[in-house]
Coordinates of C-alpha atoms in Angstrom, one line a residue:
M1 CA 0.0 0.0 0.0
A2 CA 1.3 3.5 -0.8
S3 CA 0.2 6.5 1.3
N4 CA 0.7 10.3 1.0
A5 CA 0.3 12.5 4.1
T6 CA -0.5 15.7 2.2
D7 CA -3.5 14.2 0.2
V8 CA -6.7 12.6 1.4
L9 CA -6.6 10.3 -1.6
V10 CA -5.7 6.7 -0.8
I11 CA -4.1 4.7 -3.5
Q12 CA -4.3 0.9 -3.5
H13 CA -2.7 -1.4 -6.0
N14 CA -3.5 -5.1 -5.9
A15 CA -2.2 -8.0 -7.7
T16 CA -4.8 -8.0 -10.5
N17 CA -3.6 -4.7 -12.0
V18 CA -6.6 -2.8 -10.5
L19 CA -5.9 0.5 -8.9
D20 CA -8.4 1.6 -6.1
L21 CA -8.4 5.3 -5.4
Q22 CA -10.4 6.4 -2.3
D23 CA -10.9 9.7 -0.6
A24 CA -13.4 10.9 1.9
T25 CA -16.3 11.3 -0.6
H26 CA -15.4 9.2 -3.7
N27 CA -14.2 5.7 -4.6
Y28 CA -12.4 5.3 -8.0
T29 CA -11.4 2.0 -9.6
I30 CA -9.1 2.1 -12.6
N31 CA -8.0 -0.9 -14.6
A32 CA -4.5 -0.7 -15.9
T33 CA -2.2 -3.0 -17.8
D34 CA 0.8 -0.8 -17.5
Q35 CA 1.9 -0.3 -13.9
D36 CA 4.1 2.7 -14.9
V37 CA 1.0 4.7 -15.9
L38 CA -0.9 4.2 -12.6
P39 CA 1.0 6.8 -10.6
T40 CA 0.4 9.4 -13.2
I41 CA -3.3 8.8 -13.3
A42 CA -3.5 8.8 -9.5
T43 CA -1.8 12.2 -9.5
A44 CA -4.1 13.7 -12.2
L45 CA -7.5 12.7 -10.9
P46 CA -7.5 15.0 -7.8
N47 CA -6.5 17.9 -9.9
L48 CA -9.4 17.2 -12.4
V49 CA -11.9 17.0 -9.6
K50 CA -10.8 20.3 -8.2
T51 CA -11.0 21.9 -11.6
M52 CA -14.6 20.7 -12.2
E53 CA -15.8 21.9 -8.8
P54 CA -16.6 25.6 -9.9
V55 CA -18.5 24.3 -13.0
L56 CA -20.6 21.8 -11.0
S57 CA -21.4 24.5 -8.4
N58 CA -22.7 26.9 -11.1
S59 CA -26.3 27.9 -10.5
Y60 CA -27.2 28.2 -14.2
L61 CA -25.9 24.7 -14.9
Q62 CA -27.8 23.3 -11.9
S63 CA -31.0 25.1 -13.1
S64 CA -30.6 23.6 -16.6
L65 CA -30.1 20.2 -15.2
N66 CA -33.2 20.6 -13.1
F67 CA -35.3 21.7 -16.1
F68 CA -33.9 18.8 -18.1
F69 CA -34.8 16.3 -15.5
F70 CA -38.3 17.9 -14.9
G71 CA -39.0 18.0 -18.7
T72 CA -37.9 14.4 -19.1
V73 CA -40.3 13.3 -16.4
L74 CA -43.2 15.3 -18.0
E75 CA -42.6 13.9 -21.5
T76 CA -42.3 10.4 -20.1
G77 CA -45.6 10.9 -18.2
R78 CA -47.3 12.3 -21.3
R79 CA -46.3 9.4 -23.5
L80 CA -47.3 6.9 -20.8
W81 CA -50.7 8.6 -20.5
Q82 CA -51.1 8.6 -24.3
F83 CA -50.2 4.9 -24.4
L84 CA -52.7 4.1 -21.7
M85 CA -55.4 6.2 -23.4
D86 CA -54.8 4.5 -26.7
K87 CA -55.1 1.1 -25.1
F88 CA -58.2 2.2 -23.3
T89 CA -60.0 3.9 -26.1
G90 CA -59.0 1.2 -28.6
G91 CA -61.6 -1.1 -27.1
F92 CA -64.3 1.5 -26.7
V93 CA -64.1 3.7 -29.8
L94 CA -64.8 2.9 -33.4
T95 CA -63.3 5.0 -36.3
A96 CA -64.5 5.0 -39.9
I97 CA -62.8 6.9 -42.8
F98 CA -64.8 7.8 -46.0
D99 CA -62.7 8.7 -49.0
S100 CA -64.2 11.2 -51.5
S101 CA -63.6 8.8 -54.4
D102 CA -65.9 6.2 -52.9
P103 CA -69.7 6.4 -53.2
A104 CA -70.1 5.9 -49.4
Y105 CA -68.6 9.4 -49.0
E106 CA -71.6 10.8 -50.9
W107 CA -74.0 8.8 -48.7
F108 CA -72.6 10.1 -45.4
F109 CA -72.1 13.7 -46.6
S110 CA -75.7 13.8 -47.7
Y111 CA -76.8 12.4 -44.3
L112 CA -74.8 15.1 -42.4
N113 CA -76.4 17.8 -44.6
D114 CA -79.9 16.5 -44.3
E115 CA -79.7 16.1 -40.5
K116 CA -78.2 19.6 -40.2
I117 CA -75.2 18.3 -38.3
W118 CA -73.0 21.0 -39.9
S119 CA -75.3 23.7 -38.6
S120 CA -73.0 24.6 -35.6
T121 CA -70.0 25.1 -37.9
R122 CA -68.5 28.6 -37.8
E123 CA -66.1 28.3 -40.7
F124 CA -67.3 27.7 -44.3
R125 CA -66.1 27.7 -47.8
V126 CA -68.5 29.8 -49.9
T127 CA -68.9 28.9 -53.6
A128 CA -71.4 29.7 -56.4
R129 CA -74.0 27.1 -56.8
T130 CA -73.5 24.7 -59.7
T131 CA -75.4 21.7 -61.0
S132 CA -73.5 19.5 -58.6
R133 CA -75.2 18.3 -55.5
T134 CA -75.7 21.1 -53.0
W135 CA -74.0 20.5 -49.7
G136 CA -75.0 24.0 -48.6
V137 CA -75.4 24.8 -44.9
N138 CA -77.9 27.6 -44.1
S139 CA -77.6 28.7 -47.7
A140 CA -80.0 30.8 -49.6
S141 CA -81.5 27.6 -51.1
N142 CA -82.8 26.8 -47.6
N143 CA -84.6 30.1 -47.2
S144 CA -87.9 31.2 -48.6
N145 CA -86.7 34.3 -50.3
D146 CA -86.2 34.9 -54.0
D147 CA -82.5 34.6 -54.0
E148 CA -82.3 30.8 -53.7
G149 CA -79.6 28.9 -55.5
Y150 CA -77.0 31.6 -55.8
A151 CA -74.4 30.2 -53.3
E152 CA -73.7 27.2 -51.1
Y153 CA -71.7 26.9 -47.9
T154 CA -69.4 24.0 -47.5
P155 CA -67.8 23.3 -44.1
S156 CA -64.1 23.9 -43.9
Y157 CA -61.5 21.2 -43.2
D158 CA -60.4 20.0 -39.8
Q159 CA -63.6 21.3 -38.0
P160 CA -64.8 18.5 -35.7
Q161 CA -68.6 18.3 -35.2
L162 CA -70.3 16.3 -32.4
F163 CA -73.7 14.7 -32.9
K164 CA -75.7 11.9 -31.4
Y165 CA -77.1 8.8 -33.3
Q166 CA -79.2 6.2 -31.6
G167 CA -78.1 7.3 -28.2
T168 CA -74.4 7.1 -29.2
Y169 CA -72.1 10.2 -29.3
C170 CA -70.3 10.5 -32.6
Q171 CA -67.7 13.0 -34.0
V172 CA -67.1 13.8 -37.6
T173 CA -64.2 15.7 -39.1
R174 CA -63.7 16.7 -42.7
T175 CA -60.0 16.4 -43.6
K176 CA -57.9 17.1 -46.7
P177 CA -54.8 15.1 -47.8
E178 CA -51.6 17.0 -47.3
G179 CA -50.5 18.8 -50.5
A180 CA -53.7 18.1 -52.4
A181 CA -54.7 20.9 -54.8
H182 CA -58.3 22.0 -55.5
G183 CA -59.9 19.7 -58.0
L184 CA -63.2 19.4 -59.6
G185 CA -66.4 20.0 -57.7
H186 CA -66.6 21.0 -54.1
E187 CA -64.9 18.1 -52.3
D188 CA -61.3 18.4 -53.5
G189 CA -60.3 14.8 -52.7
G190 CA -60.8 15.0 -49.0
Q191 CA -61.9 12.5 -46.4
L192 CA -64.5 12.3 -43.6
V193 CA -63.3 10.8 -40.4
L194 CA -66.1 9.4 -38.2
T195 CA -65.5 8.5 -34.5
L196 CA -68.2 6.6 -32.6
Y197 CA -67.8 6.3 -28.8
T198 CA -69.1 2.8 -28.5
R199 CA -67.9 -0.8 -28.7
N200 CA -71.0 -1.9 -30.6
R201 CA -70.2 -2.0 -34.4
S202 CA -73.9 -2.4 -35.2
V203 CA -74.3 1.3 -34.6
L204 CA -71.9 2.0 -37.4
D205 CA -73.7 -0.5 -39.6
N206 CA -77.0 1.1 -38.9
L207 CA -75.7 4.6 -39.6
I208 CA -74.2 3.7 -42.9
S209 CA -77.3 1.8 -44.0
H210 CA -79.5 4.7 -42.9
A211 CA -77.3 7.2 -44.8
R212 CA -77.4 5.1 -48.0
A213 CA -81.2 4.7 -47.9
Q214 CA -81.6 8.4 -47.3
Y215 CA -79.2 9.2 -50.2
L216 CA -81.0 7.0 -52.6
K217 CA -84.3 8.5 -51.7
K218 CA -83.0 12.0 -52.1
S219 CA -81.3 11.2 -55.5
K220 CA -84.2 9.4 -57.0
P221 CA -85.6 12.4 -58.8
R222 CA -82.2 13.3 -60.1
L223 CA -79.6 11.6 -62.3
V224 CA -76.1 11.6 -60.8
V225 CA -73.1 11.7 -63.1
H226 CA -69.6 11.0 -62.0
G227 CA -66.4 12.0 -63.7
T228 CA -62.6 11.9 -63.0
D229 CA -60.8 14.5 -61.0
H230 CA -57.2 15.7 -61.2
C231 CA -56.1 12.8 -59.0
G232 CA -57.5 10.2 -61.3
S233 CA -60.3 9.2 -59.0
W234 CA -64.1 9.4 -59.3
C235 CA -65.9 12.5 -58.2
Q236 CA -69.5 13.7 -58.6
V237 CA -69.6 16.1 -61.5
T238 CA -73.2 17.0 -61.8
T239 CA -76.8 16.0 -61.2
K240 CA -79.6 16.3 -63.8
A241 CA -83.3 15.9 -63.9
R242 CA -84.2 12.5 -65.0
R243 CA -85.3 12.4 -68.6
P244 CA -88.4 10.3 -69.3
L245 CA -87.7 7.5 -71.6
D246 CA -90.7 8.3 -73.8
S247 CA -89.2 11.7 -74.5
L248 CA -86.6 10.0 -76.7
I249 CA -87.2 10.2 -80.4
L250 CA -85.8 6.9 -81.7
P251 CA -86.8 4.5 -84.4
T252 CA -89.7 2.2 -83.5
G253 CA -88.7 -0.6 -81.1
V254 CA -85.2 0.6 -80.2
K255 CA -86.1 2.0 -76.7
E256 CA -88.2 -1.0 -75.8
M257 CA -85.4 -3.4 -76.9
L258 CA -82.7 -1.5 -74.9
L259 CA -84.8 -1.3 -71.7
H260 CA -85.8 -4.9 -71.8
D261 CA -82.3 -6.1 -72.4
A262 CA -80.8 -4.0 -69.6
R263 CA -83.5 -5.1 -67.1
D264 CA -83.1 -8.7 -68.0
F265 CA -79.3 -8.4 -67.4
L266 CA -79.6 -6.7 -64.0
R267 CA -81.9 -9.4 -62.6
S268 CA -80.0 -12.4 -64.0
E269 CA -76.9 -12.2 -61.9
Q270 CA -77.5 -15.7 -60.3
W271 CA -78.1 -17.2 -63.7
Y272 CA -74.7 -15.9 -65.0
A273 CA -73.0 -17.3 -61.9
D274 CA -74.6 -20.7 -62.3
A275 CA -73.7 -20.8 -66.0
G276 CA -70.1 -19.7 -65.3
I277 CA -70.4 -16.6 -67.5
Q278 CA -69.1 -13.2 -66.6
H279 CA -72.0 -11.0 -65.5
K280 CA -71.3 -8.0 -67.8
R281 CA -73.0 -6.4 -70.8
G282 CA -71.6 -4.1 -73.4
Y283 CA -73.5 -1.8 -75.7
L284 CA -72.1 0.1 -78.7
L285 CA -74.1 3.0 -80.0
Y286 CA -72.7 4.4 -83.3
G287 CA -73.8 6.8 -85.9
P288 CA -73.5 10.4 -87.0
P289 CA -73.4 13.2 -84.4
G290 CA -76.7 14.4 -83.1
T291 CA -78.7 11.2 -83.6
G292 CA -79.4 10.7 -79.9
K293 CA -76.7 8.3 -78.6
S294 CA -75.9 10.2 -75.4
S295 CA -79.5 11.1 -74.8
T296 CA -80.4 7.4 -74.9
I297 CA -77.9 6.5 -72.2
H298 CA -79.1 9.4 -69.9
A299 CA -82.7 8.4 -70.3
L300 CA -82.0 4.7 -69.8
A301 CA -80.0 5.4 -66.6
G302 CA -82.9 7.4 -65.2
E303 CA -85.3 4.7 -66.0
L304 CA -83.2 2.0 -64.4
D305 CA -82.3 4.1 -61.4
L306 CA -78.5 3.8 -62.1
E307 CA -75.7 6.3 -61.7
I308 CA -73.4 7.1 -64.7
Y309 CA -69.6 7.0 -64.4
A310 CA -68.4 8.9 -67.5
L311 CA -64.9 7.9 -68.5
S312 CA -62.8 9.9 -71.0
L313 CA -60.1 7.7 -72.6
A314 CA -58.5 10.8 -74.2
A315 CA -57.9 12.5 -70.8
N316 CA -54.3 13.7 -70.3
G317 CA -52.2 11.4 -68.2
M318 CA -54.7 8.5 -68.5
D319 CA -52.9 5.1 -68.8
D320 CA -53.7 1.4 -68.6
A321 CA -53.1 1.3 -64.8
G322 CA -55.3 4.4 -64.2
L323 CA -58.0 2.9 -66.4
S324 CA -58.0 -0.4 -64.5
R325 CA -58.1 1.4 -61.2
L326 CA -61.1 3.5 -62.2
I327 CA -63.1 0.6 -63.6
G328 CA -62.4 -1.4 -60.5
S329 CA -63.6 1.3 -58.2
T330 CA -67.0 1.7 -59.8
P331 CA -69.9 0.3 -57.7
A332 CA -72.0 -2.6 -58.9
H333 CA -75.3 -1.8 -60.7
S334 CA -74.0 1.3 -62.4
I335 CA -73.4 2.5 -66.0
I336 CA -69.8 3.0 -67.2
L337 CA -70.0 5.4 -70.1
I338 CA -67.1 5.8 -72.7
E339 CA -68.1 8.5 -75.2
D340 CA -66.2 8.8 -78.5
I341 CA -64.2 5.6 -77.8
D342 CA -62.4 6.0 -81.1
C343 CA -60.7 9.1 -79.8
A344 CA -58.5 7.0 -77.5
F345 CA -56.4 5.9 -80.4
P346 CA -54.9 8.0 -83.2
S347 CA -56.8 8.2 -86.5
R348 CA -55.1 7.5 -89.8
E349 CA -54.7 11.2 -90.4
E350 CA -53.2 11.7 -87.0
K351 CA -50.8 8.9 -87.5
K352 CA -49.8 10.3 -90.9
R353 CA -49.3 13.8 -89.3
Q354 CA -47.2 12.4 -86.5
K355 CA -45.1 10.3 -89.0
E356 CA -44.4 13.4 -91.2
A357 CA -43.6 15.5 -88.2
K358 CA -41.2 12.8 -86.9
E359 CA -39.5 12.7 -90.3
K360 CA -39.0 16.5 -90.2
G361 CA -37.7 16.3 -86.6
I362 CA -40.7 18.1 -85.1
V363 CA -41.9 17.1 -81.7
L364 CA -45.7 17.4 -81.5
A365 CA -47.6 17.8 -78.3
E366 CA -49.2 14.7 -76.9
T367 CA -52.9 14.7 -77.9
Q368 CA -53.8 11.1 -77.2
S369 CA -53.9 9.2 -74.0
R370 CA -51.4 6.5 -73.1
I371 CA -54.1 3.9 -73.1
T372 CA -53.3 0.9 -75.3
L373 CA -55.8 -1.3 -77.0
S374 CA -54.6 -4.2 -75.0
G375 CA -55.3 -2.3 -71.7
L376 CA -58.8 -1.3 -72.9
L377 CA -59.6 -4.9 -73.9
N378 CA -58.4 -6.1 -70.6
V379 CA -60.7 -4.0 -68.5
I380 CA -63.6 -4.8 -70.8
D381 CA -63.2 -8.6 -71.1
G382 CA -60.0 -9.6 -69.4
V383 CA -58.9 -10.8 -66.0
S384 CA -59.3 -7.3 -64.4
S385 CA -62.8 -6.7 -65.9
E386 CA -65.5 -6.0 -63.4
E387 CA -68.9 -7.6 -63.3
G388 CA -72.4 -6.4 -62.6
R389 CA -72.0 -3.2 -64.6
L390 CA -73.5 -1.9 -67.9
L391 CA -70.8 -0.6 -70.3
F392 CA -72.0 1.9 -72.9
A393 CA -69.6 3.1 -75.6
T394 CA -70.4 5.7 -78.3
T395 CA -68.6 6.6 -81.5
N396 CA -69.2 8.6 -84.6
Y397 CA -66.8 6.5 -86.7
V398 CA -67.3 2.8 -86.1
N399 CA -64.9 2.0 -88.9
R400 CA -62.0 3.4 -86.9
L401 CA -62.5 0.8 -84.1
D402 CA -60.4 -2.3 -84.0
P403 CA -62.3 -5.5 -84.9
A404 CA -61.2 -7.0 -81.6
L405 CA -63.2 -4.4 -79.7
L406 CA -66.4 -5.1 -81.6
R407 CA -66.6 -8.9 -81.1
A408 CA -69.3 -10.5 -79.1
G409 CA -68.6 -10.7 -75.4
R410 CA -67.1 -7.1 -75.4
M411 CA -69.8 -5.2 -77.3
D412 CA -72.8 -7.5 -77.0
V413 CA -75.4 -5.1 -78.4
K414 CA -74.6 -2.8 -81.3
I415 CA -77.2 -0.2 -82.4
H416 CA -76.7 1.9 -85.5
Y417 CA -78.2 5.5 -85.1
K418 CA -79.2 6.9 -88.5
M419 CA -80.7 10.2 -89.7
S420 CA -84.2 10.9 -88.7
T421 CA -87.0 8.8 -90.2
Q422 CA -90.6 9.8 -91.0
D423 CA -91.9 8.5 -87.7
Q424 CA -89.2 10.3 -85.7
I425 CA -90.0 13.6 -87.4
V426 CA -93.7 13.2 -86.6
N427 CA -93.0 12.3 -83.0
L428 CA -90.5 15.1 -82.5
F429 CA -93.1 17.7 -83.7
K430 CA -95.7 16.3 -81.3
R431 CA -93.2 16.4 -78.5
F432 CA -92.7 20.1 -79.0
Y433 CA -96.4 20.9 -79.4
P434 CA -98.5 18.7 -77.1
A435 CA -102.2 18.6 -77.8
Q436 CA -105.0 19.6 -75.5
K437 CA -105.9 17.3 -72.8
E438 CA -109.5 17.2 -73.9
E439 CA -110.5 14.6 -76.4
A440 CA -110.5 15.6 -80.0
P441 CA -113.8 16.3 -81.7
A442 CA -115.6 13.3 -83.1
A443 CA -115.0 12.6 -86.8
S444 CA -118.7 13.0 -87.5
D445 CA -118.6 16.6 -86.3
K446 CA -118.8 18.7 -89.4
K447 CA -117.5 21.7 -87.6
A448 CA -114.2 20.1 -86.8
R449 CA -111.5 22.0 -88.7
R450 CA -108.9 20.0 -90.6
I451 CA -105.5 21.1 -91.7
S452 CA -106.7 21.4 -95.3
D453 CA -109.2 24.0 -94.1
L454 CA -106.7 25.8 -92.0
E455 CA -104.3 26.1 -94.9
L456 CA -101.5 27.0 -92.5
T457 CA -103.0 30.2 -91.4
P458 CA -101.2 32.3 -88.7
P459 CA -101.5 31.0 -85.1
P460 CA -104.6 32.0 -83.3
T461 CA -104.6 35.2 -81.2
P462 CA -104.8 35.0 -77.4
S463 CA -108.5 35.7 -77.5
T464 CA -109.2 32.7 -79.8
L465 CA -106.9 30.3 -77.9
P466 CA -108.4 27.7 -75.5
A467 CA -108.8 28.7 -71.9
D468 CA -105.8 26.6 -70.8
S469 CA -103.5 28.0 -73.4
T470 CA -100.9 30.7 -72.6
S471 CA -99.7 33.2 -75.1
T472 CA -96.1 34.3 -75.0
D473 CA -96.5 37.6 -76.9
P474 CA -97.6 40.4 -74.6
N475 CA -100.0 43.0 -75.9
P476 CA -97.9 46.2 -76.1
N477 CA -101.1 48.4 -76.0
S478 CA -102.4 46.9 -72.7
D479 CA -101.9 48.5 -69.4
T480 CA -100.0 45.6 -68.1
A481 CA -97.4 45.6 -70.9
S482 CA -93.8 45.5 -69.7
P483 CA -91.8 48.7 -70.1
K484 CA -89.1 48.8 -72.8
F485 CA -86.0 46.7 -72.0
A486 CA -87.7 45.2 -69.0
V487 CA -87.0 41.6 -68.2
D488 CA -90.1 39.4 -68.8
T489 CA -90.1 36.4 -66.4
T490 CA -93.4 35.0 -67.5
P491 CA -93.0 31.2 -68.2
I492 CA -93.3 30.2 -71.9
Y493 CA -95.7 27.5 -72.9
P494 CA -96.7 26.4 -76.4
P495 CA -100.4 26.9 -77.4
R496 CA -102.6 23.9 -76.7
L497 CA -104.3 23.0 -79.9
P498 CA -106.7 20.2 -80.5
R499 CA -105.2 16.8 -81.1
A500 CA -106.5 16.5 -84.6
T501 CA -104.9 19.8 -85.5
I502 CA -101.5 18.8 -84.0
D503 CA -101.7 15.5 -85.8
E504 CA -102.3 17.2 -89.1
L505 CA -99.6 19.7 -88.5
A506 CA -97.1 17.0 -87.6
E507 CA -98.0 15.0 -90.8
R508 CA -97.6 18.1 -93.0
F509 CA -94.3 18.9 -91.3
A510 CA -93.0 15.4 -91.8
S511 CA -94.1 15.4 -95.5
L512 CA -92.0 18.6 -96.1
V513 CA -88.8 17.2 -94.4
P514 CA -87.2 14.3 -96.3
Q515 CA -86.2 11.4 -94.2
N516 CA -82.6 10.1 -93.7
K517 CA -81.3 13.6 -94.4
F518 CA -81.4 15.5 -91.1
T519 CA -80.5 14.4 -87.6
V520 CA -82.9 14.7 -84.7
A521 CA -80.6 17.3 -83.1
E522 CA -80.8 19.5 -86.2
L523 CA -84.6 19.3 -86.4
Q524 CA -84.7 20.0 -82.6
G525 CA -82.5 23.0 -83.0
Y526 CA -84.9 24.4 -85.6
L527 CA -88.0 23.7 -83.6
L528 CA -86.5 25.5 -80.6
T529 CA -86.5 28.7 -82.6
V530 CA -90.3 28.4 -83.0
K531 CA -91.1 26.5 -79.9
T532 CA -94.4 28.4 -79.3
R533 CA -95.5 28.8 -82.9
P534 CA -96.4 25.4 -84.5
Y535 CA -97.9 27.0 -87.7
E536 CA -94.7 29.0 -88.2
A537 CA -92.7 25.9 -87.7
V538 CA -94.5 24.2 -90.6
D539 CA -94.3 27.4 -92.8
G540 CA -90.6 28.0 -92.3
V541 CA -89.2 24.5 -92.4
V542 CA -88.6 24.6 -96.2
K543 CA -86.6 27.8 -95.9
W544 CA -84.6 26.4 -93.0
M545 CA -83.7 23.2 -95.0
E546 CA -82.4 25.4 -97.8
E547 CA -80.2 27.3 -95.4
V548 CA -78.9 24.1 -93.9
E549 CA -78.2 22.7 -97.4
E550 CA -76.4 26.0 -98.3
E551 CA -74.3 25.7 -95.1
R552 CA -73.5 22.1 -95.8
E553 CA -72.5 22.9 -99.3
R554 CA -70.3 25.8 -98.1
M555 CA -68.6 23.6 -95.5
R556 CA -68.2 20.8 -98.1
K557 CA -66.5 23.2 -100.5
E558 CA -64.3 24.6 -97.8
K559 CA -63.3 21.1 -96.8
E560 CA -62.6 20.2 -100.5
E561 CA -60.5 23.3 -100.9
E562 CA -58.6 22.6 -97.7
E563 CA -58.0 19.0 -98.8
K564 CA -56.9 20.2 -102.3
R565 CA -54.6 22.8 -100.7
E566 CA -53.1 20.2 -98.4
E567 CA -52.6 17.8 -101.4
E568 CA -51.0 20.6 -103.4
E569 CA -48.7 21.4 -100.5
E570 CA -47.9 17.8 -100.0
K571 CA -47.2 17.5 -103.8
K572 CA -45.1 20.6 -103.7
E573 CA -43.2 19.3 -100.7
K574 CA -42.7 16.0 -102.3
E575 CA -41.4 17.6 -105.5
E576 CA -39.0 19.8 -103.6
K577 CA -37.9 16.9 -101.6
E578 CA -37.3 14.9 -104.8
K579 CA -35.5 17.8 -106.3
A580 CA -33.3 18.2 -103.3
E581 CA -32.5 14.5 -103.2
K582 CA -31.7 14.6 -107.0
K583 CA -29.4 17.6 -106.5
E584 CA -27.8 16.0 -103.5
K585 CA -27.2 12.9 -105.6
E586 CA -25.8 14.8 -108.5
D587 CA -23.5 16.8 -106.2
Q588 CA -22.4 13.5 -104.6
E589 CA -21.6 12.0 -108.0
K590 CA -19.6 15.1 -109.0
A591 CA -17.7 15.0 -105.8
E592 CA -17.0 11.3 -106.3
K593 CA -15.9 11.9 -109.9
K594 CA -13.7 14.8 -108.9
A595 CA -12.1 12.8 -106.1
K596 CA -11.5 9.9 -108.5
E597 CA -9.9 12.3 -111.0
E598 CA -7.7 13.8 -108.3
Q599 CA -6.7 10.2 -107.4
E600 CA -5.9 9.3 -111.0
K601 CA -3.7 12.4 -111.7
P602 CA -0.6 11.1 -109.9
E603 CA -1.0 7.7 -111.5
K604 CA -1.2 9.2 -115.0
K605 CA 1.8 11.5 -114.3
E606 CA 3.8 8.6 -113.0
K607 CA 2.8 6.5 -116.0
G608 CA 3.7 9.4 -118.3
D609 CA 7.2 9.7 -116.8
E610 CA 7.7 6.0 -117.2
D611 CA 6.7 6.1 -120.9
K612 CA 9.0 9.1 -121.4
G613 CA 11.9 7.2 -119.9
D614 CA 11.2 4.2 -122.0
D615 CA 11.2 6.3 -125.1
E616 CA 14.6 7.9 -124.2
K617 CA 16.0 4.5 -123.6
K618 CA 14.7 3.4 -126.9
E619 CA 16.3 6.3 -128.8
D620 CA 19.7 5.6 -127.1

């Protein structure tokens, strides 16, 4: 043992190379392998302790250490409390998340709006009212004033609302994904987070079932149309009044065939399963524009009480994966609509233009989607195809479609829409000018006026119209006449003429219009200009047809001139290209000839020198 009288430190060295340092307040144990170092360490340690004493006794450092210790205890306690609360609430709280791309989002949002759960919200997003479903809270549409429908108030994000359902307290919060931009409609790709303070999941089941039933009841008078948003997901685009199926002006039997076929498909799901056949049905409607293809689908969806999911294959950024995801997320018993399906793939002219631009080194902007024919066929009839849905596709140019797309099993029903027939023209006229509700005069009544007697006289004045008729032309001499430039808000109704008169007018109108020459949309556009004047409609149809023919002829000539100009430009470009190629070939031949001559010059000179030397030798 070694001892120093001047130091309190006691140094002990044992046989195991362990140095024990002891003083009045501390014990130190140092392992050492080199015994020569131990005395040096034993001398330095007391000095180090004395040096750290002022630092350790600093009040600021002691306060910092106290705060650090206190904060550590608080954070540990907070995390422990959070852990215990999560474990506790995990067994007593249910949480449900509704994504805006899913139909259940619409169900629940409609329920919250109808039950006025958002009424206590104090932060709204105010937007002008559109044809989309109104989620307005305390908006003008809920009041009885005249300013209804101008604006709607949508609850802001992250505003929790507490409500009670079947005796259970619930909380709902509308959230928005981080970094999401504003998209189509009013929902912007957000979510609804529902928290139910109960362990009974049947409460959640009942709430969702009640919300769905209430949504379907509310949507019944309207047709809901969905589209794609900027994120590539479904979103509600608009709602429309359901169009009666009998308002369609189609050839005889087409409406009945479509309706019967669709209803038979929807109620034969079990039969398809038993037969081992995919439960799907494809319809292709093709023909000139304006023949009623889209109107047929809208009216059929309203009649079958189905929602439409409109898919644009030409949308920017659409690819096979996005198409498969969209088709897979559509609910059962719905209509998938692909309008202008031929636009998904480049036409012959487009391919030609792209090829020419590529040859010239010009990069054209991408105008077509990245969907391939294989990807489209796969979602229609492949492994990833969905069942229980009606697929409707329309096109104006059926000859542009690949035969693989037209085969049975992909497009099961094909309907050709043509120009208006005689029956369609008659029915369209009667649709615009409905007859009186009273029965027409008997045929034996000699006073009944026929169209031959009327000889297309001007329409009757208000005084001669039936009592239930309404004239749209105000009398400027009356005391109730509107002032100049005043806005007349009086509803417009066509005059109600006797059925026999309307029938005769319709037959005369149809006799003047040749069938298979005008589309229903064209005739409807004309009748809209005389929607309250049936006599004028018959009188002016000939002049209107002449104007349409002149317009068609003008457009045809312009198209021919444009095609001729394009052909001349192509011919000129071709001649210039051939001329340039010919010149380039001639220049190349000249250059090769010149290079060959330059190469032959030394050989000729060398040969000439050899011949000259031979001649000199010969002379010698």
